[in-house]
Short mmCIF file of C-alpha atoms in Angstrom, two decimals:
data_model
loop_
_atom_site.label_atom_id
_atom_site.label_comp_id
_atom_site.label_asym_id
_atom_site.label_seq_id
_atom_site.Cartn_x
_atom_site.Cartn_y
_atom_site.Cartn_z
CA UNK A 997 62.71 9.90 9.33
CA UNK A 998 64.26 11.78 6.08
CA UNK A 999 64.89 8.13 4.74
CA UNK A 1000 60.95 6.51 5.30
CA UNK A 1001 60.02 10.01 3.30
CA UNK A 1002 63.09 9.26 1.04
CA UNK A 1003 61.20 5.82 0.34
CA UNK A 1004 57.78 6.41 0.52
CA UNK A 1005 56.62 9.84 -0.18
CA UNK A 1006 59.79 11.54 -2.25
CA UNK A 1007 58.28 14.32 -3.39
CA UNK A 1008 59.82 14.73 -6.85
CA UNK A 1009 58.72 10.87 -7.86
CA UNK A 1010 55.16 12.04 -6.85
CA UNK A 1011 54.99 14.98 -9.09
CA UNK A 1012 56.60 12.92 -12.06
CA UNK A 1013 54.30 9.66 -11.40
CA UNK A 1014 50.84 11.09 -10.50
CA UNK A 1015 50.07 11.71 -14.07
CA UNK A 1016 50.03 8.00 -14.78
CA UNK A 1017 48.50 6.95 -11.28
CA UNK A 1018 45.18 9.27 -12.31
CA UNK A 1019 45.06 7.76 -15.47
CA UNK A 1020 44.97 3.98 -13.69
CA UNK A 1021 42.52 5.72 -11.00
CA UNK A 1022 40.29 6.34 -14.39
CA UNK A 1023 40.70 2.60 -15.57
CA UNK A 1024 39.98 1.62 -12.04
CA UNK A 1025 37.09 3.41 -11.73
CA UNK A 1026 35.57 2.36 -15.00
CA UNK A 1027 36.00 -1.19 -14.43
CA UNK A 1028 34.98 -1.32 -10.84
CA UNK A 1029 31.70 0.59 -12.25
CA UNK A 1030 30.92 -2.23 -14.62
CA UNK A 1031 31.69 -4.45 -12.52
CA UNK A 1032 29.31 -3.52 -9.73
CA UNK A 1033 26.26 -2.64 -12.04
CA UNK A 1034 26.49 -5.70 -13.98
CA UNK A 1035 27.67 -8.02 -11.23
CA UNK A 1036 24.75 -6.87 -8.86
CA UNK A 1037 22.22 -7.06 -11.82
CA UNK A 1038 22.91 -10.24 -12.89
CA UNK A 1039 23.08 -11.89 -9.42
CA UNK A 1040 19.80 -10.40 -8.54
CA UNK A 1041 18.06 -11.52 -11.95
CA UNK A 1042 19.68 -15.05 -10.99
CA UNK A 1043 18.17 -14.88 -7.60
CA UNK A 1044 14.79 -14.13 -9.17
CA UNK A 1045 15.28 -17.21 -11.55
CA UNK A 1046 15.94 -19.67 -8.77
CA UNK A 1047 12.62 -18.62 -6.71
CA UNK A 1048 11.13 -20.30 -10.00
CA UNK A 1049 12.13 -23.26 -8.32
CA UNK A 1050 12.73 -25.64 -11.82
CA UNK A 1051 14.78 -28.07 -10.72
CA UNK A 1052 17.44 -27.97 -13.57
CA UNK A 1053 17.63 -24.10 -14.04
CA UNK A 1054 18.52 -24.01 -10.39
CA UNK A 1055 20.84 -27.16 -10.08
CA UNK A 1056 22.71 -24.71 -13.46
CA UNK A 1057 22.94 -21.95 -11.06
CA UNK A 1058 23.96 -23.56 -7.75
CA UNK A 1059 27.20 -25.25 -9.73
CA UNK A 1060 27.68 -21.86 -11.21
CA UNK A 1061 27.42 -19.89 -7.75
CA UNK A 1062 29.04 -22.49 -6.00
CA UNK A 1063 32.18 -22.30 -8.43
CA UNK A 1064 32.88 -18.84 -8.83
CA UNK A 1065 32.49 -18.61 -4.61
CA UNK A 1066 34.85 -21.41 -4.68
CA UNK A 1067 37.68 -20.15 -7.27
CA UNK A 1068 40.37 -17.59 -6.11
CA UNK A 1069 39.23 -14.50 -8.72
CA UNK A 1070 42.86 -14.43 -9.89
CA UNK A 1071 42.97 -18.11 -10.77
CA UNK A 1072 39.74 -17.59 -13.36
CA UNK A 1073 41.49 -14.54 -14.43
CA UNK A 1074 45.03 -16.52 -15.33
CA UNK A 1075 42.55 -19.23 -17.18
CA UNK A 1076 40.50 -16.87 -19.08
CA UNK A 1077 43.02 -14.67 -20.21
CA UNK A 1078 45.87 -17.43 -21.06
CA UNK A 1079 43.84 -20.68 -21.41
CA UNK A 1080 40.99 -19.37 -23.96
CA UNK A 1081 43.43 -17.70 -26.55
CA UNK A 1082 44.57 -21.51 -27.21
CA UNK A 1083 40.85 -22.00 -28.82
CA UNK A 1084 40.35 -19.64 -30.48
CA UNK A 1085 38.86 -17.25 -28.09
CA UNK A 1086 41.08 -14.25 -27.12
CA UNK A 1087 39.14 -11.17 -25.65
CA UNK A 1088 40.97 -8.02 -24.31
CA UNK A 1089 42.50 -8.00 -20.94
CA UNK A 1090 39.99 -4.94 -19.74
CA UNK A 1091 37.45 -6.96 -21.00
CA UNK A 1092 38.21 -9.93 -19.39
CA UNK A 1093 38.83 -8.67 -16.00
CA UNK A 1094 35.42 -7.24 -16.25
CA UNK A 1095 33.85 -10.56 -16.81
CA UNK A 1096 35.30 -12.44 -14.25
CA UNK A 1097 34.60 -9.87 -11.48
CA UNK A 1098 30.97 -9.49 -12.90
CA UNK A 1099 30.97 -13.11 -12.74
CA UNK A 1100 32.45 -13.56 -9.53
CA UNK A 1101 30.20 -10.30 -7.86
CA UNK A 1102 27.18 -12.02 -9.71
CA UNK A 1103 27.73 -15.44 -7.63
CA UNK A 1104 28.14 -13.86 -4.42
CA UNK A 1105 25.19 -11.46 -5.02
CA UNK A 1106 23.49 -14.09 -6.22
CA UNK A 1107 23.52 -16.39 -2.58
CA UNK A 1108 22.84 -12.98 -1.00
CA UNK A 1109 19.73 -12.23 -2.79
CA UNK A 1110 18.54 -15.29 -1.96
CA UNK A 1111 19.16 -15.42 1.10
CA UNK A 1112 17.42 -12.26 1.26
CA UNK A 1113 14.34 -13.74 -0.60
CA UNK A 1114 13.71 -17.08 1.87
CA UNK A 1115 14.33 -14.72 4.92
CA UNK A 1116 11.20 -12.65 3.71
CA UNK A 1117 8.21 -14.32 5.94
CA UNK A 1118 5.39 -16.65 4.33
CA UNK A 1119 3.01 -14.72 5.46
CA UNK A 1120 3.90 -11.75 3.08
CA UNK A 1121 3.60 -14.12 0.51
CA UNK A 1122 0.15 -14.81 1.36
CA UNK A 1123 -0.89 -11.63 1.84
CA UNK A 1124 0.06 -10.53 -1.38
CA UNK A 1125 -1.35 -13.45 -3.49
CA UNK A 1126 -4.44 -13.09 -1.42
CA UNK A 1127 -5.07 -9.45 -2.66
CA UNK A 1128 -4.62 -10.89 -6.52
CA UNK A 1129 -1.18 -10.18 -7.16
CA UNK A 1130 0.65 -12.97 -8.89
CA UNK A 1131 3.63 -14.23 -8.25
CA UNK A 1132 5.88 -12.09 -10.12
CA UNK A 1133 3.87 -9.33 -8.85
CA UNK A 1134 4.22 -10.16 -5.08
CA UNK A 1135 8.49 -10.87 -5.66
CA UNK A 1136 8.44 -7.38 -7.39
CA UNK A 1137 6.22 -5.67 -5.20
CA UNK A 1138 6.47 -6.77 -1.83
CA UNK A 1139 9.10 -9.76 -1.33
CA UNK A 1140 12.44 -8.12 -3.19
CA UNK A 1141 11.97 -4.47 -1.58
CA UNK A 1142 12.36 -5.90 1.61
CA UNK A 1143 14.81 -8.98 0.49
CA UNK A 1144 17.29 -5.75 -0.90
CA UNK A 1145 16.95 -3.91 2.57
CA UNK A 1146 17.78 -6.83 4.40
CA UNK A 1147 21.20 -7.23 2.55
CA UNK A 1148 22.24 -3.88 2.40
CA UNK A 1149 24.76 -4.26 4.59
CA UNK A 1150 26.27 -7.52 3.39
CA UNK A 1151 25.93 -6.77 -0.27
CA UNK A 1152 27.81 -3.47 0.01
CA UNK A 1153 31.01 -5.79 1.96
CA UNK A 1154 31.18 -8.07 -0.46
CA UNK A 1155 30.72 -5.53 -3.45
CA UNK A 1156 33.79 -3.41 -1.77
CA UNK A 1157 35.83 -6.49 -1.69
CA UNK A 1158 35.07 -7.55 -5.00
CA UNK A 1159 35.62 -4.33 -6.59
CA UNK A 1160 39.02 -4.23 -4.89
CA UNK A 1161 40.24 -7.00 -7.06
CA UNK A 1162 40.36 -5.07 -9.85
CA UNK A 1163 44.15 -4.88 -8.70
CA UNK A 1164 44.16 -8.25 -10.33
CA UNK A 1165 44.28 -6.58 -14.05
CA UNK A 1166 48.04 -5.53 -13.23
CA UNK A 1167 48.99 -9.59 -13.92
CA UNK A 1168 47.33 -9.68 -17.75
CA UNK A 1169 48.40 -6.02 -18.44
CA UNK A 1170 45.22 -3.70 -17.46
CA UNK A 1171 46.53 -0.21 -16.90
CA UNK A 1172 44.71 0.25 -13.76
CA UNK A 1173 45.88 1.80 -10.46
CA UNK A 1174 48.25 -0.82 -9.10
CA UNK A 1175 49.77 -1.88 -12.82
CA UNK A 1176 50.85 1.98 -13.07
CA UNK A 1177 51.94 1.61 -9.52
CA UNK A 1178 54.29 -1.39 -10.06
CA UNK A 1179 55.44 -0.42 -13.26
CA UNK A 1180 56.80 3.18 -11.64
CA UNK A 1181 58.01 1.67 -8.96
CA UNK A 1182 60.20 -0.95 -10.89
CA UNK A 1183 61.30 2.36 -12.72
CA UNK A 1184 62.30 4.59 -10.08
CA UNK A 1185 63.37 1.85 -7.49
CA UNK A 1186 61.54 3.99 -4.69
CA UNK A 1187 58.06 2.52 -3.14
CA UNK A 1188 56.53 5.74 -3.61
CA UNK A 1189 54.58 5.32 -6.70
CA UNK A 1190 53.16 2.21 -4.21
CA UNK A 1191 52.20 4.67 -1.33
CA UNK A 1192 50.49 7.06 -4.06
CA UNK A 1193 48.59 3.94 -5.08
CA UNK A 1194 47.73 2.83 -2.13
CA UNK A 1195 46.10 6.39 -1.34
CA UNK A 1196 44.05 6.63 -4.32
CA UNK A 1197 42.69 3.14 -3.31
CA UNK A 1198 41.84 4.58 0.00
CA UNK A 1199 40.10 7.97 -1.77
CA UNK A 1200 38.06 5.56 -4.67
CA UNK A 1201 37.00 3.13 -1.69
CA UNK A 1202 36.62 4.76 1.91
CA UNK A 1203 33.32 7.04 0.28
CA UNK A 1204 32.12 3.43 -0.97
CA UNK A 1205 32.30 2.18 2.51
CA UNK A 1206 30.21 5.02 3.62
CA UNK A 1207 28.14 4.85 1.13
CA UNK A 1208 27.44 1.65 2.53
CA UNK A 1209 26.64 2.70 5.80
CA UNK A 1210 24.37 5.36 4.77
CA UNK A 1211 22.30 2.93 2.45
CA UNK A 1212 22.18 0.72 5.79
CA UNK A 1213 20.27 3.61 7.74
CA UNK A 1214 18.70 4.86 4.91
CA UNK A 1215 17.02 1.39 4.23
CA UNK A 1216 16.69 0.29 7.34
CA UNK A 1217 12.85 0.77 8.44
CA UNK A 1218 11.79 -0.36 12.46
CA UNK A 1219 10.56 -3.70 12.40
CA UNK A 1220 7.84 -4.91 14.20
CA UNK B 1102 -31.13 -16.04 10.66
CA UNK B 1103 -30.67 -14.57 7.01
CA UNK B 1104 -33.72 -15.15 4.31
CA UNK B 1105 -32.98 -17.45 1.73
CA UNK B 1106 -31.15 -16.21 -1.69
CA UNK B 1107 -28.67 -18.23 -3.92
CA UNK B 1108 -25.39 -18.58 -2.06
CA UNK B 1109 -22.44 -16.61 -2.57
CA UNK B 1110 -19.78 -19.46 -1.85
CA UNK B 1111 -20.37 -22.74 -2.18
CA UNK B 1112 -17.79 -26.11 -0.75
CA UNK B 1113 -18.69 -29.35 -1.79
CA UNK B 1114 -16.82 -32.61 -0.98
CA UNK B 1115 -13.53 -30.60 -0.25
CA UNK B 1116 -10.65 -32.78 0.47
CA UNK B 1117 -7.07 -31.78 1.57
CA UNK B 1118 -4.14 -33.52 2.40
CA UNK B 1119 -0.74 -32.97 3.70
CA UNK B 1120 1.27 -35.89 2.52
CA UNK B 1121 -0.10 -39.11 4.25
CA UNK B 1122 -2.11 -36.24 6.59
CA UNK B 1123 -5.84 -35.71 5.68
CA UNK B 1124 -6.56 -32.25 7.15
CA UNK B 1125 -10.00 -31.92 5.52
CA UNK B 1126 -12.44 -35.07 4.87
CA UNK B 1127 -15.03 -34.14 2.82
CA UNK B 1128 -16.32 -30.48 3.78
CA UNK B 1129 -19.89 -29.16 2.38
CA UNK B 1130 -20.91 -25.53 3.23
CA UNK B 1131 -23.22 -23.53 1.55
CA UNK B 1132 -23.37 -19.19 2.65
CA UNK B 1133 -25.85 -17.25 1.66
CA UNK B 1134 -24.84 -13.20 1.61
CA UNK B 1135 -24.73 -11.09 4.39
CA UNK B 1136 -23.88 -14.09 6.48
CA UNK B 1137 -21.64 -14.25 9.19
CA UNK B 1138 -20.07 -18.52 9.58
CA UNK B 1139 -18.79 -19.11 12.57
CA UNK B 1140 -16.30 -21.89 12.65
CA UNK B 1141 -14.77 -23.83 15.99
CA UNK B 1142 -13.05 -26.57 16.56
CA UNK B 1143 -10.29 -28.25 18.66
CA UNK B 1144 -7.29 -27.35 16.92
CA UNK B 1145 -5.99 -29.86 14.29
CA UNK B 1146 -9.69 -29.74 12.74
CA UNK B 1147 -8.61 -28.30 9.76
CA UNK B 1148 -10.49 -25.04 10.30
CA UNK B 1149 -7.74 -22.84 8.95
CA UNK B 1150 -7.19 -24.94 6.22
CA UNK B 1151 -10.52 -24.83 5.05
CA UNK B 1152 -10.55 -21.02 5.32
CA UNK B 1153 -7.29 -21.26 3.34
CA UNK B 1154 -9.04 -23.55 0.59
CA UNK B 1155 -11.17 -20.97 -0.07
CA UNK B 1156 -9.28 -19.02 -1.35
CA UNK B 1157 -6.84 -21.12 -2.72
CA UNK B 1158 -3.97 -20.43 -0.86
CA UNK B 1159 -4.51 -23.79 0.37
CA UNK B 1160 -4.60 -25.96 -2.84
CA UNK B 1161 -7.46 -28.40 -2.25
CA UNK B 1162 -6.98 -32.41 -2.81
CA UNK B 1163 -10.60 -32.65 -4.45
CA UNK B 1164 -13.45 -30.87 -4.10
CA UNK B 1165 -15.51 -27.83 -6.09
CA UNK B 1166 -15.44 -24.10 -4.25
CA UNK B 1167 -17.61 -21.38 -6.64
CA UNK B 1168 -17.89 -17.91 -5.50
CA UNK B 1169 -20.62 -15.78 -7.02
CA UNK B 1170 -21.17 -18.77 -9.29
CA UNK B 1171 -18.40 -19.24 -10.75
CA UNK B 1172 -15.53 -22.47 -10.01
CA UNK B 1173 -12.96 -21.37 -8.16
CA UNK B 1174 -10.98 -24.73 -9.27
CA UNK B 1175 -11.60 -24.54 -13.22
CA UNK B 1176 -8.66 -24.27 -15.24
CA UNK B 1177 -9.93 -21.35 -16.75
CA UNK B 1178 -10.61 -18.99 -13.73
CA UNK B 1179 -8.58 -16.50 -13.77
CA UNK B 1180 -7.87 -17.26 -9.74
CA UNK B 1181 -5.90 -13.89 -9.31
CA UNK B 1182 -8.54 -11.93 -10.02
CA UNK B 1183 -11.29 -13.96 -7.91
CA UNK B 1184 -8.69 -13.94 -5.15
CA UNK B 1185 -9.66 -9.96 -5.22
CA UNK B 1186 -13.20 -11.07 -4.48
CA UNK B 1187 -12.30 -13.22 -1.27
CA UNK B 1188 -10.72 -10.61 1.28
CA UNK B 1189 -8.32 -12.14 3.94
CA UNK B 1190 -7.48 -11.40 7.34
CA UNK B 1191 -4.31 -13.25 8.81
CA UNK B 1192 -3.86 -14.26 12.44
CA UNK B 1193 -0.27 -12.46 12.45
CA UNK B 1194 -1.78 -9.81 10.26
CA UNK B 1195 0.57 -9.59 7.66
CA UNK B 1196 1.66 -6.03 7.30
CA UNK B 1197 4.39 -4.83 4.53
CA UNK B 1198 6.54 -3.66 7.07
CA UNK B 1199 8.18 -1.25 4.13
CA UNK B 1200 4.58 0.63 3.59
CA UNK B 1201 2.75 3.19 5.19
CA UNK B 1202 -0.91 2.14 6.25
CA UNK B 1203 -2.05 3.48 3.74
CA UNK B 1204 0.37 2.08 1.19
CA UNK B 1205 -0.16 -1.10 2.54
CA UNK B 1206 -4.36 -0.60 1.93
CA UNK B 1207 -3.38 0.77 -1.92
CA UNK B 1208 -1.06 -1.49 -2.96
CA UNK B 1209 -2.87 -4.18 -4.84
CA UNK B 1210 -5.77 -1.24 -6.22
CA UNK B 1211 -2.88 0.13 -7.81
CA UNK B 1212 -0.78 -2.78 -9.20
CA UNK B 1213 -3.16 -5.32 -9.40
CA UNK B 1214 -7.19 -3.05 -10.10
CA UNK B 1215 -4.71 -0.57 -11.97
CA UNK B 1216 -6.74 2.68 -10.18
CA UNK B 1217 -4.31 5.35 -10.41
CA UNK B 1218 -2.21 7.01 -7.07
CA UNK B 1219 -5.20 9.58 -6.46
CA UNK B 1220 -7.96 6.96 -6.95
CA UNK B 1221 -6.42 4.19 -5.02
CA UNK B 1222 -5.86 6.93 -2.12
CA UNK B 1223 -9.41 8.29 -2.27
CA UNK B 1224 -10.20 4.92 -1.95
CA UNK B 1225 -7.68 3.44 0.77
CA UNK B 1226 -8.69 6.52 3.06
CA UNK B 1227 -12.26 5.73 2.87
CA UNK B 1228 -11.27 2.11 3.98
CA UNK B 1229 -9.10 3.32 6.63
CA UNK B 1230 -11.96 5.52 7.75
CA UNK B 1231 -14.08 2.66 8.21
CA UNK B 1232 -11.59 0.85 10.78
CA UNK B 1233 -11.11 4.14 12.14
CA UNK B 1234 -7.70 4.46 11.46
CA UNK B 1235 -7.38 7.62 8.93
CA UNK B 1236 -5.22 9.26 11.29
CA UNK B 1237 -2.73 6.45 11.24
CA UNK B 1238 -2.22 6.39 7.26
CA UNK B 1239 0.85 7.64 7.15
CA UNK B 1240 2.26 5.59 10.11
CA UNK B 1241 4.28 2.41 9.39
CA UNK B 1242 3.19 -1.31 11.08
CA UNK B 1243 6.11 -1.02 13.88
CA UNK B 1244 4.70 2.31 14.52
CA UNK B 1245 1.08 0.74 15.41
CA UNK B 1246 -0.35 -1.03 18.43
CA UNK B 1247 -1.37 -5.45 17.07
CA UNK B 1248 -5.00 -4.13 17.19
CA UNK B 1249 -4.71 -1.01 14.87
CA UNK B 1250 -2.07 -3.21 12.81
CA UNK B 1251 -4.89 -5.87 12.35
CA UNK B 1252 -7.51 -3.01 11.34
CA UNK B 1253 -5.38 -1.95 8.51
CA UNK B 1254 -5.10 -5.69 7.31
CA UNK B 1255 -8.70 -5.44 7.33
CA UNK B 1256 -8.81 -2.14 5.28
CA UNK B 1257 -6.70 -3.68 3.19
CA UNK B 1258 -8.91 -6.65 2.12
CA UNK B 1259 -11.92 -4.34 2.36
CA UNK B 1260 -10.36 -1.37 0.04
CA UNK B 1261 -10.84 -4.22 -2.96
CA UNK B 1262 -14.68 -4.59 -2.19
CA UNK B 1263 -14.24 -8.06 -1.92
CA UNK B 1264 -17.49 -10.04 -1.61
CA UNK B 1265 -16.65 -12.59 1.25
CA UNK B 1266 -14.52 -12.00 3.79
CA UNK B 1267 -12.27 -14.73 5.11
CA UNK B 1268 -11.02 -14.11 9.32
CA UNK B 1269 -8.41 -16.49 10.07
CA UNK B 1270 -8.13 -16.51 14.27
CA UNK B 1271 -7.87 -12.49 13.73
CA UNK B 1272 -7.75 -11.93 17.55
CA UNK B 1273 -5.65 -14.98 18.46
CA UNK B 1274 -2.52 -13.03 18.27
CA UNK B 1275 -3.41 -9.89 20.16
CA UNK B 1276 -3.19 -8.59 23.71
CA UNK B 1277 -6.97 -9.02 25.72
CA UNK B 1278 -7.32 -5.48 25.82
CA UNK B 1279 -6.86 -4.59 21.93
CA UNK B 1280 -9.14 -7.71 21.28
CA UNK B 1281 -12.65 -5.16 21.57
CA UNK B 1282 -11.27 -2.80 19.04
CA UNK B 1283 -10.83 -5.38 16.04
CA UNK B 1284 -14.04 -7.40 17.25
CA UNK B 1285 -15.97 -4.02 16.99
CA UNK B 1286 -15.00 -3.21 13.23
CA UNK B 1287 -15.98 -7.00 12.42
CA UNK B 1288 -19.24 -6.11 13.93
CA UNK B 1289 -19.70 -3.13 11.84
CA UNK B 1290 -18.96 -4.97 8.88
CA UNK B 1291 -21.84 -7.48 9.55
CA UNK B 1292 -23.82 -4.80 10.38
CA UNK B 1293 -23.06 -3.38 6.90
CA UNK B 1294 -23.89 -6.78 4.97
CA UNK B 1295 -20.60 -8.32 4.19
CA UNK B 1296 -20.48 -11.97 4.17
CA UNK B 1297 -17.96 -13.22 6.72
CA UNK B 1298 -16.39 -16.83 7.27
CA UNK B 1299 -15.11 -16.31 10.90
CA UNK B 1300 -12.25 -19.06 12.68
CA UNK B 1301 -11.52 -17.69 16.23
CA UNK B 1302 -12.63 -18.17 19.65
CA UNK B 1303 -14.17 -15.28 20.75
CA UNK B 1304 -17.49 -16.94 21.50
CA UNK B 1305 -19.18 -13.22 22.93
CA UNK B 1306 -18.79 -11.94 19.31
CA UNK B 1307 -19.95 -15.38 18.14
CA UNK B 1308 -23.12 -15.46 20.28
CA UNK B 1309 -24.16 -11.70 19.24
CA UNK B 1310 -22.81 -11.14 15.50
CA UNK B 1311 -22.67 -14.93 13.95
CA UNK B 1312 -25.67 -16.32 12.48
CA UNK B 1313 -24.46 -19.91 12.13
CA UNK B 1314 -22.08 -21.97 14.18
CA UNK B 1315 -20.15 -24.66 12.67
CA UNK B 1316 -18.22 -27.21 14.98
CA UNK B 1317 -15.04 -29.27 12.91
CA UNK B 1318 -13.55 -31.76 14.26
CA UNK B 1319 -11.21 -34.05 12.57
CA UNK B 1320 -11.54 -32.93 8.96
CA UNK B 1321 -15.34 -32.77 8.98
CA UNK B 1322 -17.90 -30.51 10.04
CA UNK B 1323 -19.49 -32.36 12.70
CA UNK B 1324 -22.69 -29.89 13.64
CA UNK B 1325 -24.03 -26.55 13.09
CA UNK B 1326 -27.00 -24.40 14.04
CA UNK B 1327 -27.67 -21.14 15.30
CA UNK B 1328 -25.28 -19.95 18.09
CA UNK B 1329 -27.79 -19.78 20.58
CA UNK B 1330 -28.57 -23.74 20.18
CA UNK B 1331 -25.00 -24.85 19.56
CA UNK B 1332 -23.56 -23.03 22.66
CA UNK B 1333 -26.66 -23.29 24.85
CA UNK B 1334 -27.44 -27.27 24.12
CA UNK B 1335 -25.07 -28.64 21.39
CA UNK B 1336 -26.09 -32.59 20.20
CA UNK B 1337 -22.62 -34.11 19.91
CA UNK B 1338 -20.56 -35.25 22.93
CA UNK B 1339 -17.39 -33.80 21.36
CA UNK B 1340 -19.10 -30.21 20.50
CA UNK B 1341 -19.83 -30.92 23.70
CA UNK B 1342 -16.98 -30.92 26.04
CA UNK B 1343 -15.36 -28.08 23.41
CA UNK B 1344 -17.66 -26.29 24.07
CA UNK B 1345 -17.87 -26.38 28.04
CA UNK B 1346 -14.45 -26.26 27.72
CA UNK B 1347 -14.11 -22.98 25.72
CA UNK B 1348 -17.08 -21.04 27.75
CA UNK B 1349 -15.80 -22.54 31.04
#
């Protein structure tokens, strides 16, 4: 028993290494806070260009969904950050892991949306357009309030699990909760600074889970 | 039947077509205000389509539609805003399931007419008053029985003043005994002068509140009169055996 504490929760390693965990718990949280504003934003203005229905625009945003579903997040990280220095283009690793999970949350949330939109009956449609509203004006109005209801509940999975991949910084050097994690533990020889870690991913995440559920009840209205 | 004054809506030589399917052969119909147009047919006829022509939800092969004069297929109507004129009752109603009743009557008066919250509610309660349902604004669609679900589709249409009024089978998806309750605010709309174009079945309400009957059949309207002729000694063989078959 005095050895597991010895290796995972020693108490003199915590005091010395929470400093630095906090500050990664910041980076986290700033990054996963772009990343789910601008990764939900852009997925749902995507979703509102494809129910244009122009063949090209959405052939350009099926290849794009499709890939970034397709690609392990980590993999587009490793290419962005290594391969695009060798033309020319080298952008900061914060900012880079920022893109690619926007990009990646943006695809996902994207297909959601969507799915959201076609599940919406044609008769809504009709109503709508038969009281004078346009078509912008029904999708605003009456199609995408009850699209975003519907996927609540699968929008708020895939955000958490997006979100959590922010551990992928600690690879190009983003000082965010597992980097600080590693780095300790590779200091002090003592998984400790992994356990502390691992807790403060449990205290950022468990309230968005919740979150989650709450939005689901909130949302959710008694269908006829 | 109602005295003669220029017509309100107007078909001529309306063609549609699904694909290879022609739904609608060459449709005239002329309705004068205040009139109530009764339309049967076998299904297939292409009765809801032409309904759905009319307003354009339906867009027609060939043909001219005007309403209050003015060419519902020009280039240069503005069809939103006639669509206001043309109210619409669905067969599955059509409810935003997110809105109250009463959000659900205001909507369009205040994102499409631009009335303001107080207006539009002044307004949607007075419509909800007329389908008797003012004590049900604040309830949501799930919350209301198909009948008093299809009289707030009606207040809807109605809370835009719209100047014909388009009933797509509005009883065909209710149980018998809600069937009276719609039927009766239909008949108090006549009563009040709106002009109605009327697909359903319900050949009681047809005999007492229509003034003309139409009978389609295959993309055409094959004969019309007043409902006391058509049901009580209809020319056609096929309006007809409909007929004997629908008042068997």
């Amino acid at each position: 028993m005095n050895a597991f504490l010895e290796t995972f929760f020693k108490p003199n390693l915590i005091a010395q290494y929470l400093p630095s965990i906090l500050k990664g718990v910041i980076v986290t949280i700033e990054i996963a806070l772009a990343v789910v504003v601008c990764g939900l934003l852009l997925g749902l203005l995507l979703a509102v260009v494809r129910s244009f229905q122009l063949k090209p625009v959405n052939a350009l945003i099926v290849i794009f969904v499709d890939m970034f579903r397709a690609l392990p997040p980590l993999v587009i990280v490793l290419i962005v950050y290594f391969g695009l220095p060798n033309v020319g283009i080298s952008i900061p690793s914060f900012a880079v892991l920022w893109l690619v999970l926007t990009l990646v949350l943006a695809a996902f949330a994207e297909e959601i949306f969507w799915a959201g939109i076609l599940s919406v009956p044609k008769g809504q449609w009709e109503a709508a357009r038969s009281t004078g509203f346009g078509f912008l004006g029904t999708l605003g109005w009456i199609v995408l309030p009850q699209a975003v209801r519907l996927t609540v509940p699968p929008i708020t999975n895939r955000t958490v699990a997006i979100t959590k991949n922010t551990a992928l910084g600690t690879v190009i050097g983003v000082p965010e909760i597992l980097n600080q994690a590693t780095s300790a533990q590779s200091f002090s020889g003592n998984a400790t600074p992994l356990m502390m870690g691992a807790i403060a991913y449990l205290i950022l995440f468990i309230p968005v889970v919740a979150l989650g559920r709450f939005l689901e009840t909130r949302f959710a209205w008694r269908r006829s | 039947m109602v005295p003669d004054r220029p017509p309100i809506l107007q078909v001529r030589g309306l063609h549609k077509s699904f694909g290879h399917t022609e739904v609608l052969r060459g449709i005239d119909l002329v309705v004068a205000p205040q009139e109530l147009v009764f339309i049967i047919g076998p299904s297939g006829s292409g009765k809801s389509t032409l309904l759905r022509c009319c307003n354009r939800l339906e867009e027609p092969t060939a043909g001219v539609i005007t309403l209050d004069g003015v060419d519902l297929m020009a280039r240069s109507t503005d069809i939103n805003a006639m669509r206001r004129k043309i109210g619409m009752v669905f067969q599955s109603f059509n409810l935003y399931p997110h809105m109250t009743a009463l959000g659900n009557v205001t909507l369009a008066l205040r994102k499409v007419v631009g009335r303001s919250r107080t207006d539009a509610e002044r307004l949607g309660m007075e419509a909800l008053e007329r389908v008797g349902l003012s004590a049900k604004a604040r309830s949501y669609p799930s919350e209301l029985s198909g009948g008093q679900q299809q009289r707030v589709a009606i207040a809807r249409a109605l809370a835009l003043e719209p100047s014909v009024m388009l009933f797509d089978e509005p009883t065909s998806a209710l149980d018998p005994e809600l069937v009276g309750s719609v039927l009766a605010v239909m008949r108090e709309l006549k009563r009040a002068g709106m002009t109605m174009l009327v697909v359903s079945h319900e050949m009681r309400f047809a005999r007492d509140a229509a003034d003309r009957v139409i009978f389609m059949d295959h993309g055409l309207i094959v004969e019309e009169g007043p409902p006391a002729q058509m049901f009580g000694a209809p020319k056609g063989e096929r309006a007809k055996a409909f007929i004997a078959e629908l008042t068997r």
